[in-house]
Amino acid sequence: MRPYQLTPLGDTAVVVRLGERIDPDTQRQVRLLAQVLDTNPFPGLVEYTPTFTTVTVYYDPLHVRQTQVSTPLREKERMPYERVCRWLQERLEASEEMSLPDPRTVEIPVCYGGDFGPDLAYVAEHNRLSPQEVIDIHASGSYLVYLIGFAPGFPYLGGMSDRIAAPRKDTPRLQIPVGSVGIAGQQTGVYPLETPGGWQLIGRTPLPLFRPHDEQPSLLAEGDTVRFYPITRAEYDAWRQKEGSTR
């Protein structure tokens, strides 16, 4: 287990800092702690929120205070925060013995440019590339799903080439169409719902990433690997028609 830091967040939460950088190893530690909290929650656990480098753990202090423990507590561990920290330390140690499921690889079709990618030309000009070079670089990458957040099913993907990095838009759009593929800084992602957003849009996928009626609504999960591949507008339209006929 790498060094970690526990700090209070108000009187009902603890922030577990597992690293200082966004990298695959830190993301793995975040996932391990999330997994051990799923399989072995401590008394009074309400929920937890994973981020790139931390896991914020929320607890019910009254429940924690009333819970009987099998081993003697030091004086300071009688307070809910200190008791939760002790339990978290135990679970962090337990996570060293755990392994994560093998990552899935999910291929996502993208129709690049045109009306679907209104910012493709900007990303190309910003990086002194042609639009086709941006497409080739984006579609040749292998991306790690660090987080699902912002909107249901929205994946924050790492591993994008610096050659196509681009800043967010100065003024966000009020509506981003479903399936839009965007770039913001050194990250890429896909909008699963129509929402406001400031990412540079380079294409659109017909593949639904958020399926609210499925048992697992989000197509992607933390730890998955994503690969994009180009399709034509005709292929996009045919895919959307097929998706519509199956609903």
Short mmCIF file of C-alpha atoms in Angstrom, two decimals:
data_model
loop_
_atom_site.label_atom_id
_atom_site.label_comp_id
_atom_site.label_asym_id
_atom_site.label_seq_id
_atom_site.Cartn_x
_atom_site.Cartn_y
_atom_site.Cartn_z
CA MET A 1 0.00 0.00 0.00
CA ARG A 2 1.38 3.38 -1.00
CA PRO A 3 1.46 6.17 1.60
CA TYR A 4 -1.96 7.69 2.24
CA GLN A 5 -3.41 10.54 4.27
CA LEU A 6 -6.65 10.73 6.25
CA THR A 7 -8.22 14.13 6.90
CA PRO A 8 -11.65 15.15 8.24
CA LEU A 9 -14.29 16.75 6.05
CA GLY A 10 -16.69 18.31 8.51
CA ASP A 11 -17.89 15.94 11.22
CA THR A 12 -19.41 13.25 8.97
CA ALA A 13 -16.73 12.42 6.42
CA VAL A 14 -13.08 11.43 5.98
CA VAL A 15 -11.02 12.16 2.88
CA VAL A 16 -8.57 9.36 2.06
CA ARG A 17 -5.81 10.78 -0.14
CA LEU A 18 -4.07 8.00 -2.05
CA GLY A 19 -1.82 10.05 -4.33
CA GLU A 20 -0.98 13.48 -5.66
CA ARG A 21 -0.98 12.75 -9.39
CA ILE A 22 -3.52 11.43 -11.87
CA ASP A 23 -1.92 8.16 -12.92
CA PRO A 24 -2.95 4.50 -13.36
CA ASP A 25 -1.32 3.37 -10.10
CA THR A 26 -3.20 5.91 -7.99
CA GLN A 27 -6.40 5.05 -9.81
CA ARG A 28 -5.81 1.40 -8.96
CA GLN A 29 -5.47 2.26 -5.25
CA VAL A 30 -8.73 4.23 -5.42
CA ARG A 31 -10.51 1.27 -6.98
CA LEU A 32 -9.08 -1.17 -4.43
CA LEU A 33 -10.35 0.91 -1.51
CA ALA A 34 -13.75 1.25 -3.20
CA GLN A 35 -13.88 -2.51 -3.66
CA VAL A 36 -13.01 -3.28 -0.06
CA LEU A 37 -15.64 -0.78 1.17
CA ASP A 38 -18.20 -2.52 -1.05
CA THR A 39 -17.33 -5.98 0.27
CA ASN A 40 -16.56 -5.07 3.88
CA PRO A 41 -18.30 -1.82 4.89
CA PHE A 42 -17.72 -0.55 8.41
CA PRO A 43 -20.63 0.16 10.78
CA GLY A 44 -22.12 3.56 10.05
CA LEU A 45 -20.81 3.86 6.49
CA VAL A 46 -23.27 5.97 4.46
CA GLU A 47 -21.53 6.20 1.09
CA TYR A 48 -18.20 6.97 -0.54
CA THR A 49 -17.17 9.13 -3.47
CA PRO A 50 -14.07 8.22 -5.49
CA THR A 51 -12.11 10.85 -7.42
CA PHE A 52 -8.85 10.81 -9.36
CA THR A 53 -6.67 10.68 -6.23
CA THR A 54 -9.00 10.44 -3.23
CA VAL A 55 -11.95 8.57 -1.78
CA THR A 56 -14.28 10.63 0.44
CA VAL A 57 -16.02 8.39 2.95
CA TYR A 58 -19.26 9.60 4.56
CA TYR A 59 -20.46 8.13 7.86
CA ASP A 60 -23.20 8.46 10.46
CA PRO A 61 -21.42 9.61 13.65
CA LEU A 62 -24.26 8.49 15.95
CA HIS A 63 -24.22 4.98 14.47
CA VAL A 64 -20.44 4.88 14.74
CA ARG A 65 -20.49 6.01 18.39
CA GLN A 66 -23.07 3.38 19.34
CA THR A 67 -21.29 0.48 17.63
CA GLN A 68 -19.68 -2.03 19.95
CA VAL A 69 -16.14 -3.10 19.05
CA SER A 70 -14.37 -6.35 19.85
CA THR A 71 -10.97 -4.85 20.65
CA PRO A 72 -10.13 -2.16 23.21
CA LEU A 73 -10.12 1.44 21.98
CA ARG A 74 -7.57 4.01 22.88
CA GLU A 75 -9.02 7.13 24.48
CA LYS A 76 -8.92 9.22 21.30
CA GLU A 77 -10.55 6.42 19.31
CA ARG A 78 -13.75 6.90 21.26
CA MET A 79 -14.60 9.83 18.97
CA PRO A 80 -16.46 8.85 15.77
CA TYR A 81 -13.85 10.39 13.45
CA GLU A 82 -10.95 8.57 15.11
CA ARG A 83 -12.87 5.30 15.15
CA VAL A 84 -13.68 5.62 11.45
CA CYS A 85 -10.01 6.35 10.73
CA ARG A 86 -9.05 3.15 12.54
CA TRP A 87 -11.54 1.12 10.51
CA LEU A 88 -10.33 2.72 7.28
CA GLN A 89 -6.73 1.90 8.13
CA GLU A 90 -7.75 -1.73 8.64
CA ARG A 91 -9.48 -1.78 5.28
CA LEU A 92 -6.57 -0.10 3.54
CA GLU A 93 -4.34 -2.85 4.86
CA ALA A 94 -6.85 -5.48 3.72
CA SER A 95 -6.89 -3.99 0.22
CA GLU A 96 -3.24 -5.04 -0.20
CA GLU A 97 -4.42 -8.65 -0.37
CA MET A 98 -7.19 -7.97 -2.88
CA SER A 99 -7.04 -8.03 -6.65
CA LEU A 100 -9.19 -6.18 -9.15
CA PRO A 101 -11.23 -7.81 -11.92
CA ASP A 102 -9.56 -7.99 -15.31
CA PRO A 103 -10.25 -4.75 -17.19
CA ARG A 104 -12.73 -4.78 -20.05
CA THR A 105 -11.92 -3.27 -23.42
CA VAL A 106 -14.86 -1.39 -24.95
CA GLU A 107 -14.71 -0.22 -28.56
CA ILE A 108 -16.68 2.91 -29.37
CA PRO A 109 -17.51 3.97 -32.94
CA VAL A 110 -17.17 7.68 -33.71
CA CYS A 111 -18.24 9.74 -36.69
CA TYR A 112 -15.62 12.50 -36.65
CA GLY A 113 -15.92 16.06 -37.93
CA GLY A 114 -18.72 17.81 -39.78
CA ASP A 115 -21.78 18.75 -37.76
CA PHE A 116 -20.79 16.11 -35.21
CA GLY A 117 -17.34 17.58 -34.62
CA PRO A 118 -17.63 21.36 -34.90
CA ASP A 119 -14.36 21.90 -32.99
CA LEU A 120 -12.24 19.43 -34.93
CA ALA A 121 -10.73 22.21 -37.05
CA TYR A 122 -9.86 24.22 -33.93
CA VAL A 123 -8.14 21.26 -32.26
CA ALA A 124 -6.19 20.66 -35.47
CA GLU A 125 -5.15 24.30 -35.83
CA HIS A 126 -4.27 24.57 -32.12
CA ASN A 127 -1.86 21.64 -32.50
CA ARG A 128 -0.63 22.49 -36.02
CA LEU A 129 -2.11 19.32 -37.43
CA SER A 130 -4.62 18.48 -40.12
CA PRO A 131 -8.11 17.36 -39.07
CA GLN A 132 -7.34 13.88 -40.38
CA GLU A 133 -4.21 13.71 -38.25
CA VAL A 134 -6.27 14.58 -35.17
CA ILE A 135 -8.72 11.80 -36.04
CA ASP A 136 -5.91 9.29 -36.62
CA ILE A 137 -4.21 10.12 -33.32
CA HIS A 138 -7.46 10.08 -31.34
CA ALA A 139 -8.60 6.79 -32.84
CA SER A 140 -5.22 5.11 -32.31
CA GLY A 141 -5.17 5.68 -28.56
CA SER A 142 -6.00 3.33 -25.71
CA TYR A 143 -7.82 5.15 -22.89
CA LEU A 144 -8.26 4.32 -19.22
CA VAL A 145 -11.60 5.12 -17.59
CA TYR A 146 -10.56 7.01 -14.46
CA LEU A 147 -13.99 8.14 -13.33
CA ILE A 148 -17.67 8.09 -14.15
CA GLY A 149 -19.15 11.44 -13.17
CA PHE A 150 -20.39 14.93 -14.03
CA ALA A 151 -23.42 13.32 -15.69
CA PRO A 152 -24.67 9.71 -15.47
CA GLY A 153 -22.35 7.51 -17.52
CA PHE A 154 -19.89 10.30 -18.41
CA PRO A 155 -16.38 8.76 -18.60
CA TYR A 156 -13.24 10.75 -17.81
CA LEU A 157 -10.64 9.10 -20.00
CA GLY A 158 -6.89 9.34 -19.53
CA GLY A 159 -4.06 8.41 -21.85
CA MET A 160 -4.77 10.83 -24.70
CA SER A 161 -1.78 11.99 -26.73
CA ASP A 162 -0.43 15.44 -25.88
CA ARG A 163 -0.33 16.05 -29.62
CA ILE A 164 -4.10 16.66 -29.70
CA ALA A 165 -4.60 18.31 -26.30
CA ALA A 166 -6.71 21.48 -26.38
CA PRO A 167 -8.13 23.87 -23.75
CA ARG A 168 -11.79 24.01 -22.84
CA LYS A 169 -13.95 26.55 -24.63
CA ASP A 170 -13.97 30.05 -23.12
CA THR A 171 -17.77 30.00 -23.17
CA PRO A 172 -19.44 26.60 -22.63
CA ARG A 173 -22.24 25.51 -24.91
CA LEU A 174 -25.67 25.39 -23.32
CA GLN A 175 -26.49 22.07 -25.01
CA ILE A 176 -24.16 19.27 -26.04
CA PRO A 177 -25.85 16.55 -28.13
CA VAL A 178 -25.97 13.01 -26.78
CA GLY A 179 -22.94 10.95 -27.80
CA SER A 180 -20.63 13.92 -28.48
CA VAL A 181 -16.94 13.07 -28.14
CA GLY A 182 -14.85 15.90 -26.73
CA ILE A 183 -11.38 16.97 -25.66
CA ALA A 184 -10.52 19.12 -22.64
CA GLY A 185 -6.86 19.58 -21.77
CA GLN A 186 -5.22 16.16 -21.89
CA GLN A 187 -8.46 14.26 -21.44
CA THR A 188 -11.12 12.97 -23.77
CA GLY A 189 -14.65 11.92 -22.95
CA VAL A 190 -18.14 11.21 -24.25
CA TYR A 191 -21.34 13.06 -23.32
CA PRO A 192 -23.94 10.34 -22.55
CA LEU A 193 -26.76 12.89 -22.07
CA GLU A 194 -27.67 16.27 -23.51
CA THR A 195 -26.05 18.69 -21.08
CA PRO A 196 -24.18 22.00 -21.07
CA GLY A 197 -20.44 21.63 -21.54
CA GLY A 198 -17.21 23.31 -22.50
CA TRP A 199 -15.22 20.51 -24.11
CA GLN A 200 -14.00 20.80 -27.71
CA LEU A 201 -16.26 18.52 -29.77
CA ILE A 202 -14.55 16.41 -32.44
CA GLY A 203 -17.15 13.75 -33.22
CA ARG A 204 -20.17 11.78 -32.08
CA THR A 205 -20.90 8.15 -31.30
CA PRO A 206 -24.21 6.35 -31.96
CA LEU A 207 -23.46 3.95 -29.08
CA PRO A 208 -25.54 4.77 -25.95
CA LEU A 209 -23.30 5.11 -22.90
CA PHE A 210 -26.13 5.61 -20.42
CA ARG A 211 -28.94 3.05 -20.43
CA PRO A 212 -31.25 3.90 -17.51
CA HIS A 213 -33.42 0.81 -17.89
CA ASP A 214 -30.52 -1.67 -17.75
CA GLU A 215 -29.35 -3.32 -14.56
CA GLN A 216 -26.01 -1.59 -15.08
CA PRO A 217 -27.04 1.82 -16.51
CA SER A 218 -23.51 2.96 -17.37
CA LEU A 219 -21.88 1.16 -20.29
CA LEU A 220 -18.44 1.96 -18.89
CA ALA A 221 -16.92 1.54 -15.44
CA GLU A 222 -13.77 2.71 -13.70
CA GLY A 223 -10.81 0.66 -14.88
CA ASP A 224 -12.19 -0.15 -18.32
CA THR A 225 -10.12 0.46 -21.42
CA VAL A 226 -11.73 2.40 -24.27
CA ARG A 227 -10.73 2.42 -27.90
CA PHE A 228 -12.37 4.60 -30.53
CA TYR A 229 -12.70 3.77 -34.20
CA PRO A 230 -13.94 5.97 -37.07
CA ILE A 231 -17.21 5.34 -38.90
CA THR A 232 -18.92 7.18 -41.75
CA ARG A 233 -22.07 9.26 -41.48
CA ALA A 234 -24.00 6.51 -43.26
CA GLU A 235 -22.75 3.96 -40.71
CA TYR A 236 -23.70 6.34 -37.90
CA ASP A 237 -27.24 6.76 -39.24
CA ALA A 238 -27.66 3.01 -39.71
CA TRP A 239 -26.46 2.38 -36.15
CA ARG A 240 -28.88 4.93 -34.72
CA GLN A 241 -31.74 3.43 -36.70
CA LYS A 242 -30.85 -0.01 -35.37
CA GLU A 243 -30.66 1.29 -31.79
CA GLY A 244 -34.08 2.91 -32.20
CA SER A 245 -35.64 -0.29 -33.49
CA THR A 246 -34.48 -2.25 -30.44
CA ARG A 247 -36.02 0.11 -27.88
#
